[in-house]
XYZ file of C-alpha atoms in Angstrom:
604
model
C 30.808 19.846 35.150
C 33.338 19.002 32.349
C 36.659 17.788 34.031
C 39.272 19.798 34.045
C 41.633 17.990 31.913
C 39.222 17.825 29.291
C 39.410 19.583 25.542
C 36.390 22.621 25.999
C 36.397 24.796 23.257
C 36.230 28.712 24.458
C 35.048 31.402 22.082
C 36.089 34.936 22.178
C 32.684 35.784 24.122
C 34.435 33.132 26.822
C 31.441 30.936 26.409
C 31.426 27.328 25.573
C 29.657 25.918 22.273
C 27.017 24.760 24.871
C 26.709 27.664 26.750
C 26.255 29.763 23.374
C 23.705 27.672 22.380
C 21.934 28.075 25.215
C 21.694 31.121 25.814
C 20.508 31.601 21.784
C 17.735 29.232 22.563
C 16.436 30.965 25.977
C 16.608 34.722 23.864
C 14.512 32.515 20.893
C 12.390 30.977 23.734
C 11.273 34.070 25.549
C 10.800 36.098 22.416
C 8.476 33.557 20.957
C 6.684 32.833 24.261
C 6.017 36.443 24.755
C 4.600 36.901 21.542
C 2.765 33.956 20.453
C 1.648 31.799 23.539
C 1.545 34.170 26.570
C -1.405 36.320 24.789
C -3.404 33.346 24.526
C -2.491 32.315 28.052
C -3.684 35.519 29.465
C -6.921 35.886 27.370
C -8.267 32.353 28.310
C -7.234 33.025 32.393
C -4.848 29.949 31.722
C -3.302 30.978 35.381
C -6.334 29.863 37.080
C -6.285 26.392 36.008
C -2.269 25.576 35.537
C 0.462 28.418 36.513
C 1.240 31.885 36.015
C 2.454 33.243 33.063
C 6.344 32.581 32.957
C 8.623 35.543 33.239
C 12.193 35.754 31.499
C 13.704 35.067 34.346
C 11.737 31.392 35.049
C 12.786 30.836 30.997
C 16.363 31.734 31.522
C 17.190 30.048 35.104
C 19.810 27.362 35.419
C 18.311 23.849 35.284
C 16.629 22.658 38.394
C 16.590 19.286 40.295
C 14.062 18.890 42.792
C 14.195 16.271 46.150
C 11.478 14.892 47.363
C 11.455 12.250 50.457
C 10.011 11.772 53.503
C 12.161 12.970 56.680
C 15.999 11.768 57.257
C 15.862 9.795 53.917
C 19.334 11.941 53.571
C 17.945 14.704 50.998
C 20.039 17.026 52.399
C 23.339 14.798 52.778
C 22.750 13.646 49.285
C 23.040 17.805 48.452
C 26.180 17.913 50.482
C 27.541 14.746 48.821
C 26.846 16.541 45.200
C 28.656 19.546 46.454
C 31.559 18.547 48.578
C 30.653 20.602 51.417
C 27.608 22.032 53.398
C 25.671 24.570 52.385
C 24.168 27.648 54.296
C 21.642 26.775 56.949
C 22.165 23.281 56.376
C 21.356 21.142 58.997
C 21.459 17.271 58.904
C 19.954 14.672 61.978
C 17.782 11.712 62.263
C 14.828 14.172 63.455
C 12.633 15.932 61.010
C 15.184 19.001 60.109
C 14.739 20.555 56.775
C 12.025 22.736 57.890
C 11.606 24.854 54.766
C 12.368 24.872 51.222
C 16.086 25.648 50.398
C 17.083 26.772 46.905
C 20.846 26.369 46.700
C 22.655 28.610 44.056
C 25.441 29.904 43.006
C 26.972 33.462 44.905
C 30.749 35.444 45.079
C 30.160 34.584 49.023
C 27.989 31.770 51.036
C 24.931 33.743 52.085
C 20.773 33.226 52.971
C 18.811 35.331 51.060
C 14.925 34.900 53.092
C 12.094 34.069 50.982
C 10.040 37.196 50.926
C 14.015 38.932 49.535
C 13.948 36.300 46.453
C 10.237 36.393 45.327
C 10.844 40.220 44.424
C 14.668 39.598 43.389
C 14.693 40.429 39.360
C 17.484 38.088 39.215
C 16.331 35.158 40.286
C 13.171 32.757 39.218
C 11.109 32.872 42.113
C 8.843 35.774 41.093
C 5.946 32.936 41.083
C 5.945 32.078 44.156
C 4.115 34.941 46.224
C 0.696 33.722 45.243
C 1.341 31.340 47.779
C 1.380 33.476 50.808
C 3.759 35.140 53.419
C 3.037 32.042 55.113
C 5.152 30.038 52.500
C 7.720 32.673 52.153
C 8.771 32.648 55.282
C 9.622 28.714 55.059
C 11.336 29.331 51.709
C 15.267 30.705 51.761
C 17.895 31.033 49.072
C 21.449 29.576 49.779
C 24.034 30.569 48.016
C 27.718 29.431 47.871
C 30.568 29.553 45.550
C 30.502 25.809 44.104
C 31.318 24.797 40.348
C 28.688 22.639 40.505
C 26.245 25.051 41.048
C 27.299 27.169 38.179
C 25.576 24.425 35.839
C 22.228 23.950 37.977
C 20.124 24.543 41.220
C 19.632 22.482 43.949
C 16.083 22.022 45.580
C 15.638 21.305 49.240
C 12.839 20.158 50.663
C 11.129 19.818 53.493
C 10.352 16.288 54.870
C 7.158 14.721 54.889
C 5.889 13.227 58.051
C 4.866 9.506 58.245
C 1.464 8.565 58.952
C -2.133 9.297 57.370
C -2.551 12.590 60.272
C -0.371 15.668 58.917
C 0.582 18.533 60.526
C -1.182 21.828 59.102
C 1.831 23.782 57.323
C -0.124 26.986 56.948
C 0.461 26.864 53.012
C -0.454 24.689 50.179
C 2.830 21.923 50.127
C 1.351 20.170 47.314
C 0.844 22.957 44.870
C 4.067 24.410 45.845
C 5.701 20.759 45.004
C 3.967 20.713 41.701
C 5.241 24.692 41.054
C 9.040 23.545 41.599
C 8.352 19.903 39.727
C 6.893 22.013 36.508
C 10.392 24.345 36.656
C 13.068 21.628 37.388
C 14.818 19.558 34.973
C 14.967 16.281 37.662
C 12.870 14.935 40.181
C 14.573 12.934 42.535
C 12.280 10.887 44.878
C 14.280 9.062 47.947
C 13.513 6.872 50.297
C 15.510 4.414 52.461
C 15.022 1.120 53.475
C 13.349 1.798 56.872
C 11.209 4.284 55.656
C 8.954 2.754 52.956
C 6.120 3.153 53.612
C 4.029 6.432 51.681
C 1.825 8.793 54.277
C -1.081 10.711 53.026
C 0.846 14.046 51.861
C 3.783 11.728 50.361
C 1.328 10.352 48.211
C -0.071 13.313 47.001
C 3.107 14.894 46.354
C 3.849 12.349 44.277
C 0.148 12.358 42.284
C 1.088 16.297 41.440
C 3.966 15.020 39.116
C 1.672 13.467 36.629
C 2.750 15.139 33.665
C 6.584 15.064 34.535
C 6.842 11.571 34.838
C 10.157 11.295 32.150
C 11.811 13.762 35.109
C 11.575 11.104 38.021
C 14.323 9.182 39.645
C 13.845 7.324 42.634
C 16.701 6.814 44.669
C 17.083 3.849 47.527
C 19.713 5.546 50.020
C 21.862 4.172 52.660
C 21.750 0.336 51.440
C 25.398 0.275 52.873
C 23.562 -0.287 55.897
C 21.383 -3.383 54.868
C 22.913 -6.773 54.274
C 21.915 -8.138 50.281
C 19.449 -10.646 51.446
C 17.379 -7.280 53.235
C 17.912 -5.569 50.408
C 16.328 -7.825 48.000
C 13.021 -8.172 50.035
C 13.376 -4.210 50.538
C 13.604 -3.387 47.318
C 10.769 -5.527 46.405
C 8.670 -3.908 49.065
C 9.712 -0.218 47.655
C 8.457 -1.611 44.330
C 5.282 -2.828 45.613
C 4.256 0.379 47.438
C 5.355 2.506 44.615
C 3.071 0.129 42.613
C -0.217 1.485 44.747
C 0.740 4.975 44.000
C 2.080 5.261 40.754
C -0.934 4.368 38.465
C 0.856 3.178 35.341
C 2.170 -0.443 33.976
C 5.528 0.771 33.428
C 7.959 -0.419 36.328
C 9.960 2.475 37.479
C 13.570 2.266 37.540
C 14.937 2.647 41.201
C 18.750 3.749 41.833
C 19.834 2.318 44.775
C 22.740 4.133 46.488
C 24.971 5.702 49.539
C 25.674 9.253 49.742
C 27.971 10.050 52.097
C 30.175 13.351 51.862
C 33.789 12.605 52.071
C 34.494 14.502 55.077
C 31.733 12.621 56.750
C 31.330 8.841 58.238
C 29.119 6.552 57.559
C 26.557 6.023 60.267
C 25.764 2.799 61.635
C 26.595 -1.089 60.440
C 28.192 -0.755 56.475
C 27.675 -4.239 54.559
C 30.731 -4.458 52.235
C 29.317 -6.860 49.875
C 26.953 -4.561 48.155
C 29.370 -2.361 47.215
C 30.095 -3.446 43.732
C 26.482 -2.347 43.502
C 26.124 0.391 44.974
C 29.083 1.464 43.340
C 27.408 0.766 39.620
C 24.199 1.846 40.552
C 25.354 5.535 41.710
C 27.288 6.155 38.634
C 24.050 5.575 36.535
C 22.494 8.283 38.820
C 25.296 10.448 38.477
C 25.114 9.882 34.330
C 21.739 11.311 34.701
C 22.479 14.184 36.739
C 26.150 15.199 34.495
C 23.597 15.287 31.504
C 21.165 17.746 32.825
C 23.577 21.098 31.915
C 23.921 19.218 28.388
C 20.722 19.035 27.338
C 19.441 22.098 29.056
C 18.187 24.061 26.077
C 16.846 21.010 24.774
C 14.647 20.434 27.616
C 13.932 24.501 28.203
C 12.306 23.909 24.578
C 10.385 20.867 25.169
C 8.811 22.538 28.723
C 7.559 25.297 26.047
C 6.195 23.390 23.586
C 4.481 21.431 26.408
C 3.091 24.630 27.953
C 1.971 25.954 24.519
C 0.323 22.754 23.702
C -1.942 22.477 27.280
C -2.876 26.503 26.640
C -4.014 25.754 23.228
C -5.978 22.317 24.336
C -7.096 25.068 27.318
C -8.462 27.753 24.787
C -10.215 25.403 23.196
C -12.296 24.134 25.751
C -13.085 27.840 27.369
C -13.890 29.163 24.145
C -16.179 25.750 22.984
C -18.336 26.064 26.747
C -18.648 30.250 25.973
C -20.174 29.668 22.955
C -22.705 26.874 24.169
C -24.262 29.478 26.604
C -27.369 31.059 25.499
C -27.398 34.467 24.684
C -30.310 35.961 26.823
C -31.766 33.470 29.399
C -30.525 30.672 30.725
C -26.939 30.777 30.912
C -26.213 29.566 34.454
C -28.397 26.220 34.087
C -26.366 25.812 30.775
C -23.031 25.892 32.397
C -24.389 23.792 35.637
C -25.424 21.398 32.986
C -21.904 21.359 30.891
C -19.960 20.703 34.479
C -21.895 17.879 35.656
C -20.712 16.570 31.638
C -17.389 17.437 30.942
C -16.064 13.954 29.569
C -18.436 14.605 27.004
C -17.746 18.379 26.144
C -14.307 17.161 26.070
C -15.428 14.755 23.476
C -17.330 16.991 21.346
C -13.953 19.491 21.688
C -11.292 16.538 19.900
C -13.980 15.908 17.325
C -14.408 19.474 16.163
C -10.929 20.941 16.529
C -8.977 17.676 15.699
C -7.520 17.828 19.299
C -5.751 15.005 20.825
C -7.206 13.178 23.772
C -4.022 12.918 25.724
C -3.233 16.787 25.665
C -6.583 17.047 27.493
C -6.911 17.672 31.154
C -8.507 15.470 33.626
C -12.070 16.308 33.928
C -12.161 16.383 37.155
C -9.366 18.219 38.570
C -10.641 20.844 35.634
C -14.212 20.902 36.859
C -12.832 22.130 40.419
C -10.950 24.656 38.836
C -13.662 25.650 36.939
C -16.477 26.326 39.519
C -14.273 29.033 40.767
C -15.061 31.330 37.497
C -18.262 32.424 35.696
C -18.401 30.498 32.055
C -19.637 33.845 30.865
C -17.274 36.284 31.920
C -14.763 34.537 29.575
C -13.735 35.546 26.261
C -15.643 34.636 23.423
C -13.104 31.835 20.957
C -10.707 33.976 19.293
C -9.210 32.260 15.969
C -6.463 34.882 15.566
C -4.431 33.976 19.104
C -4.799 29.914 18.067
C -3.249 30.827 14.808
C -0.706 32.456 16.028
C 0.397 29.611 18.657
C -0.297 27.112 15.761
C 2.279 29.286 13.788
C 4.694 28.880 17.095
C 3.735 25.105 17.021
C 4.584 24.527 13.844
C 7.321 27.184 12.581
C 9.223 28.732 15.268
C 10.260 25.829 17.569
C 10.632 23.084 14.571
C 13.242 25.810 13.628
C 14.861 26.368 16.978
C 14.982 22.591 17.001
C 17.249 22.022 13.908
C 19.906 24.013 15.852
C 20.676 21.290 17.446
C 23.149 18.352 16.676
C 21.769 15.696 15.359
C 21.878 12.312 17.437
C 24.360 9.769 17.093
C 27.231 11.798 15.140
C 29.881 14.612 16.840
C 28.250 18.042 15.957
C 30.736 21.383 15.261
C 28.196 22.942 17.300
C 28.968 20.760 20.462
C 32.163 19.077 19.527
C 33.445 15.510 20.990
C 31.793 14.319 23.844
C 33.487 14.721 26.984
C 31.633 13.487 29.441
C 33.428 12.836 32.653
C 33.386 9.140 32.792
C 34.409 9.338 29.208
C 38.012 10.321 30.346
C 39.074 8.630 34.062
C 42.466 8.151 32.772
C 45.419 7.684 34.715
C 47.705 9.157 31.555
C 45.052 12.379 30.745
C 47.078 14.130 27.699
C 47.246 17.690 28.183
C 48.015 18.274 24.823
C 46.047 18.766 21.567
C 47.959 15.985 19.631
C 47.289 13.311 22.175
C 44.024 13.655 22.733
C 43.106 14.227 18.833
C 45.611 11.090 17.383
C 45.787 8.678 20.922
C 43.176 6.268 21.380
C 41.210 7.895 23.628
C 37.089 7.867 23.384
C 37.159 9.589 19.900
C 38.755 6.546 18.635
C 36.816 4.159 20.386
C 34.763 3.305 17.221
C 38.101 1.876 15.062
C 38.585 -1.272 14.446
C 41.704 -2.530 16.305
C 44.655 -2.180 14.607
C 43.305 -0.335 11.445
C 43.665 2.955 10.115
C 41.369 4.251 7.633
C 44.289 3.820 4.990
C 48.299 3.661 4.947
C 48.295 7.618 4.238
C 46.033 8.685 6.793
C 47.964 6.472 9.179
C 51.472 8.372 8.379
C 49.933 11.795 8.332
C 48.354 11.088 12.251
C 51.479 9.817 13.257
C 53.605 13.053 11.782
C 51.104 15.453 13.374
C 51.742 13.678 16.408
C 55.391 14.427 16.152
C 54.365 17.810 15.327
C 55.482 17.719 11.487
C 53.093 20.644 9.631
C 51.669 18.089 7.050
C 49.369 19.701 4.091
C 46.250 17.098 3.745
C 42.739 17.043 3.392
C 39.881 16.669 5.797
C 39.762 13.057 7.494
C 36.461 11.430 6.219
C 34.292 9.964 9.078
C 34.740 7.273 11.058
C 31.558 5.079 10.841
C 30.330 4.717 14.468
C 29.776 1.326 15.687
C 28.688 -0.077 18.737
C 30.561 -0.369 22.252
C 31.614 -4.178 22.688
C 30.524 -4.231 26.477
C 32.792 -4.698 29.682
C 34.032 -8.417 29.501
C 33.672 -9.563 32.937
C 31.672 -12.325 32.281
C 34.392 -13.335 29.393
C 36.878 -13.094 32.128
C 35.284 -15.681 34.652
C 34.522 -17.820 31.567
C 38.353 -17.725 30.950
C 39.761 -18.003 34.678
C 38.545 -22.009 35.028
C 41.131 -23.648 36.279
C 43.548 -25.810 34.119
C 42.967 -29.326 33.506
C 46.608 -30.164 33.386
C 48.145 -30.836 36.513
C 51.213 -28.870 34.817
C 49.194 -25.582 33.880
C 48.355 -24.643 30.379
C 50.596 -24.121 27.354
C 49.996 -20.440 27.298
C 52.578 -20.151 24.642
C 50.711 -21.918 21.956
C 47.531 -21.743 23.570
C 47.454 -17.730 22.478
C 43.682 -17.216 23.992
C 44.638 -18.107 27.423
C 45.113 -15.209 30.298
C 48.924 -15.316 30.663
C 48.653 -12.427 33.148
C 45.712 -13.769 35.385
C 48.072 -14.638 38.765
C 49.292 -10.717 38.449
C 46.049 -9.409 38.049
C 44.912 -10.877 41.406
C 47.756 -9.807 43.537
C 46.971 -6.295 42.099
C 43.666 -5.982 41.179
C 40.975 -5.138 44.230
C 40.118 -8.525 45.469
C 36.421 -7.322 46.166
C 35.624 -5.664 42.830
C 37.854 -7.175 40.621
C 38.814 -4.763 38.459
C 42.098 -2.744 38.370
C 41.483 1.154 39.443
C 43.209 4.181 37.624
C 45.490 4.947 40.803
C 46.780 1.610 40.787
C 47.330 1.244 37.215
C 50.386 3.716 37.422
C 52.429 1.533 39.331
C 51.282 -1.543 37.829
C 52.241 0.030 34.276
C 55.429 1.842 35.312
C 57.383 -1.257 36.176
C 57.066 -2.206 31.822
C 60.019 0.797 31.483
C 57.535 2.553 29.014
C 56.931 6.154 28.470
C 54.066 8.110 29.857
C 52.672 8.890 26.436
C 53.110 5.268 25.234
C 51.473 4.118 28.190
C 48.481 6.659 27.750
C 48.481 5.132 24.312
C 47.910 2.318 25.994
C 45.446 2.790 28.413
C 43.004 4.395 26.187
C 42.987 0.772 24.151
C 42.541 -1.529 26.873
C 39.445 0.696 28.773
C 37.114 0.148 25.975
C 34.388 1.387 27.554
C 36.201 4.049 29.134
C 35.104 3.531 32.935
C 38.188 4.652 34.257
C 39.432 0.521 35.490
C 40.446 -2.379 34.229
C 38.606 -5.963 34.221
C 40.753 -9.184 34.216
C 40.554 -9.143 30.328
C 41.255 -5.841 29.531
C 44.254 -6.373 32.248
C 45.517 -9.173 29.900
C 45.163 -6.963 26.660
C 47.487 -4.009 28.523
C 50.188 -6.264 29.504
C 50.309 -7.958 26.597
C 50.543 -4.656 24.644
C 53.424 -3.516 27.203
C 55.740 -6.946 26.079
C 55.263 -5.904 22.177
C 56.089 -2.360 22.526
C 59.175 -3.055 24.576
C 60.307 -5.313 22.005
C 59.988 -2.468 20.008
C 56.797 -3.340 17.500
C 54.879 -0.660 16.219
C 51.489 0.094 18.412
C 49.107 -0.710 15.179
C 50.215 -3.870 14.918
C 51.058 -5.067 18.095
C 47.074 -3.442 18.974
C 45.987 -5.696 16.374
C 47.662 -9.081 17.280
C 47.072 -8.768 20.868
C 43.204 -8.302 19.925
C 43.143 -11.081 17.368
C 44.841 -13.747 19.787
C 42.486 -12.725 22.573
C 39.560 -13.318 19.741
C 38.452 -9.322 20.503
C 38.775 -8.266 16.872
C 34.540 -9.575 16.467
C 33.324 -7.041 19.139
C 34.663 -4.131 17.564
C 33.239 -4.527 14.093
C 29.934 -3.462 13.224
């Protein structure tokens, strides 16, 4: 998902830093699992009460995102939107049409692949699902197409859920197999729209089986091009309010609102222009989430572990603690009776013994179900040896696999700069090494304007530039500072009108917009901001180079969002007059900043 004008670096195994360290950490993963935490899974029937053992394959699958939505909330035009096109078997209408559950991968060749063909496929991570019936598999198909996006993750399909409190019998478990895919994916995407909020029966309890992967939700508000801003308001507050009933905690859940149309498709019915500003800002934050996901894959494939390991330890614990409460002769099924009518307070006696905490504990009881399914004495006895040996995981193996990764908040050799796509919407995107390394692009962004680190450091940059071999020693870091925010309020703030009848001195007056009355003519008089395609006219009538004005461009969008507000407008035109009067980019960076009264946001 990297654009393509971005600077990847490609080892001789043709793998990305990323991708290597992915792959390191899956091997690491499954060798550890295998060893250390499936044994103890297997000994303690851990299957019966969570899931099934994981294979390789379910530890080495792309990252997942899961939808989830009641019928024509557009889960399946949101897919299309992600992709660019359809996919296999697709099928999009205002009537209940996702009948099934589509897995949508990456192929040479767009194909289906029927569920009964992918549960038994070695190369895929589906193995899991045939304890849910031939029932299920035959509402379960693989689609596969040759999309880049899909080459970083899998989509999830589902089908949707029916309003009302009276459901139609599927033939198969829907909520367990909801919870199987939420436990496997990396995002859970929950959509409604705004004339479909209210929450049926077998809504709600899809949405009770994702306790436990609560930091993997989204919600997502679609179509709110179709709902004027005063209906949106009380619709949103409604969507909060019912989400309040289901979702048992005091946190308030952040809800995306959005649009997703596919380009090659129309909107459908009445489209309110004014909340597109909105709806604009609101996708890109979903989209953030979403570009991350193939980022911090191995990141999250370690956390799922350590997650897993901890709830089969917890789990051994409490099946070994009620086996050794039985009696050994007489008695043993009024002992175990007795224990299930008092979990809470075997649980108790489990955290005080063992050290255990409560949180990692299951609820009592979903567990008690579970547990009248088994005999207490046909379990294993407590075995020390296989809770040493995930300890040893626990505390060894993973806290090692973890310090493989960069560190937070400074570029890592592992990983390199960070390129993230919004990161580098530039009109002027410098296909050469030298530009990107020495303009001021993104890895820049945390200079003071104006300022090298010193006079030498300043020269050498500008001779490497020029492509003059230079022998010098290793820059030292840049201290990073924060962002200074986009300055749209500073811009309305500054576009009062003049109280002289004459207009302001903008001469003397420095801090005044000079450029305000061209900025409106070419600016988008809806958004207000100045977008990347229109910048290239705007910028080519100042007579400048293209690398000058990439030079350029990467100082005025600060905060790298691809457009300009009305201030940053005012800091590239003002740049463009010093440069064509022949002033060196330094110091003409500098002045412009410190008569706009800038230079204060980009200090730390």
């Amino acid at each position: 998902m990297t654009p393509a004008h971005a600077s990847v670096s490609v080892g001789p195994d043709g793998m990305t830093n990323e991708e290597r360290l992915y792959q390191e950490t899956v091997r690491q993963l499954q060798k550890t699992y295998a060893k250390k935490i499936k044994p103890l899974e297997q000994s303690y029937c851990f299957e019966g009460f969570h899931s099934a053992p994981l294979t390789p394959q379910d530890i080495g699958s792309k990252p997942m995102v899961l939808l989830i939505g009641q019928y024509s909330t557009g889960k399946t035009t949101f897919v299309e939107y992600l992709l660019g096109e359809s996919y296999p078997g697709a099928h999009v209408g205002i009537e209940p049409t996702t009948d099934r559950f589509v897995a949508i991968m990456n192929g040479t060749e767009p194909k289906v692949i029927p569920g009964h063909a992918a549960a038994v496929s070695g190369d895929m991570p589906f193995s899991g699902l045939t304890k849910f019936g031939t029932k299920f598999l035959s509402r379960f198909q693989v689609a596969q197409l040759n999309n880049p996006l899909l080459s970083n993750l899998t989509l999830i399909d589902t089908p949707g859920i029916l309003s009302g409190s009276k459901q139609i019998n599927r033939g198969y478990d829907f909520i367990s197999v909801i919870n199987w895919f939420a436990e496997r994916s990396d995002l859970i995407l929950l959509l409604f729209d705004g004339y479909k909020l209210d929450i049926s029966d077998e809504f709600k309890g899809a949405i009770h089986s994702l306790r436990g992967h609560e930091d993997k939700v989204r919600i997502v508000l679609n179509k709110c091009d179709q709902i004027s801003q005063q209906q949106l308001m009380r619709v949103y507050g409604a969507l909060m309010w019912s989400l309040g009933k289901v979702i048992p905690t005091p946190e308030v859940n952040r809800v995306y609102l959005g649009s997703f149309w596919p380009k090659y498709k129309s909107p459908v019915g009445t489209i309110h222009e004014e909340n597109r500003e909105l709806i604009f800002t609101e996708q890109r934050d979903l989209l953030r989430d979403l570009r991350s996901i193939p980022k911090n894959a191995a990141l999250r494939r370690v956390n799922e572990i350590v997650k897993r390991a901890r709830q089969a330890r917890v789990h051994a614990h409490i099946i070994g603690h009620l086996r050794s409460e039985l009696p050994s002769m007489f008695g043993k099924n009024k002992k175990a009776k007795a224990m299930l009518e008092d979990l809470p307070s075997e649980f108790k006696k489990i955290q005080v013994r063992y050290n255990l905490p409560p949180g990692d504990f299951p609820n009592p009881e979903a567990f008690k179900g579970d547990l009248e399914a088994f005999k207490i004495a046909d379990f294993n006895k407590f075995n020390q040896r296989l809770i040493s040996v995930a300890d040893d995981a626990l505390s060894t193996d993973f806290p090692k696999l973890m310090q493989k990764f960069p560190s937070a908040g400074r570029p890592s050799a592992d990983f390199g700069e960070d390129e993230m796509e919004d990161r580098e919407q530039t009109p002027y995107a410098s296909t050469t090494a030298n530009a990107s390394t020495y303009g001021y692009n993104s890895s820049r962004a945390s200079e003071k304007p104006g300022e090298w680190p010193n006079e030498k450091q300043r020269i050498e940059a500008n001779n490497t530039a020029l492509d003059v071999p230079v022998a010098r020693p290793p820059l030292p870091p840049i201290p990073s500072v924060p962002r200074p925010p986009p300055y749209s309020a500073m811009s309305a703030a500054s576009s009062s009108s003049s109280r002289n009848p004459f207009g302001e001195d903008t001469e003397r007056n420095t801090g005044l917009l000079r450029y305000r009355a061209m900025f409106e003519g070419v600016s988008d008089p809806k958004r207000k901001v100045l977008t990347a395609d229109s910048a290239i006219n705007v910028f080519a009538e100042s007579g400048l180079s293209t690398d000058v004005l990439r030079d350029v461009w990467s100082i005025c969008d600060w905060d790298n969002r691809g457009e300009l507000d009305q201030v940053q407008f005012e800091v590239a035109m003002r740049l463009c007059a010093r440069l064509k009067n022949n002033e060196p980019l330094d110091a003409a960076k500098h002045q412009v900043f410190e008569e706009l009264g800038l230079l204060n946001h980009f200090r730390p």
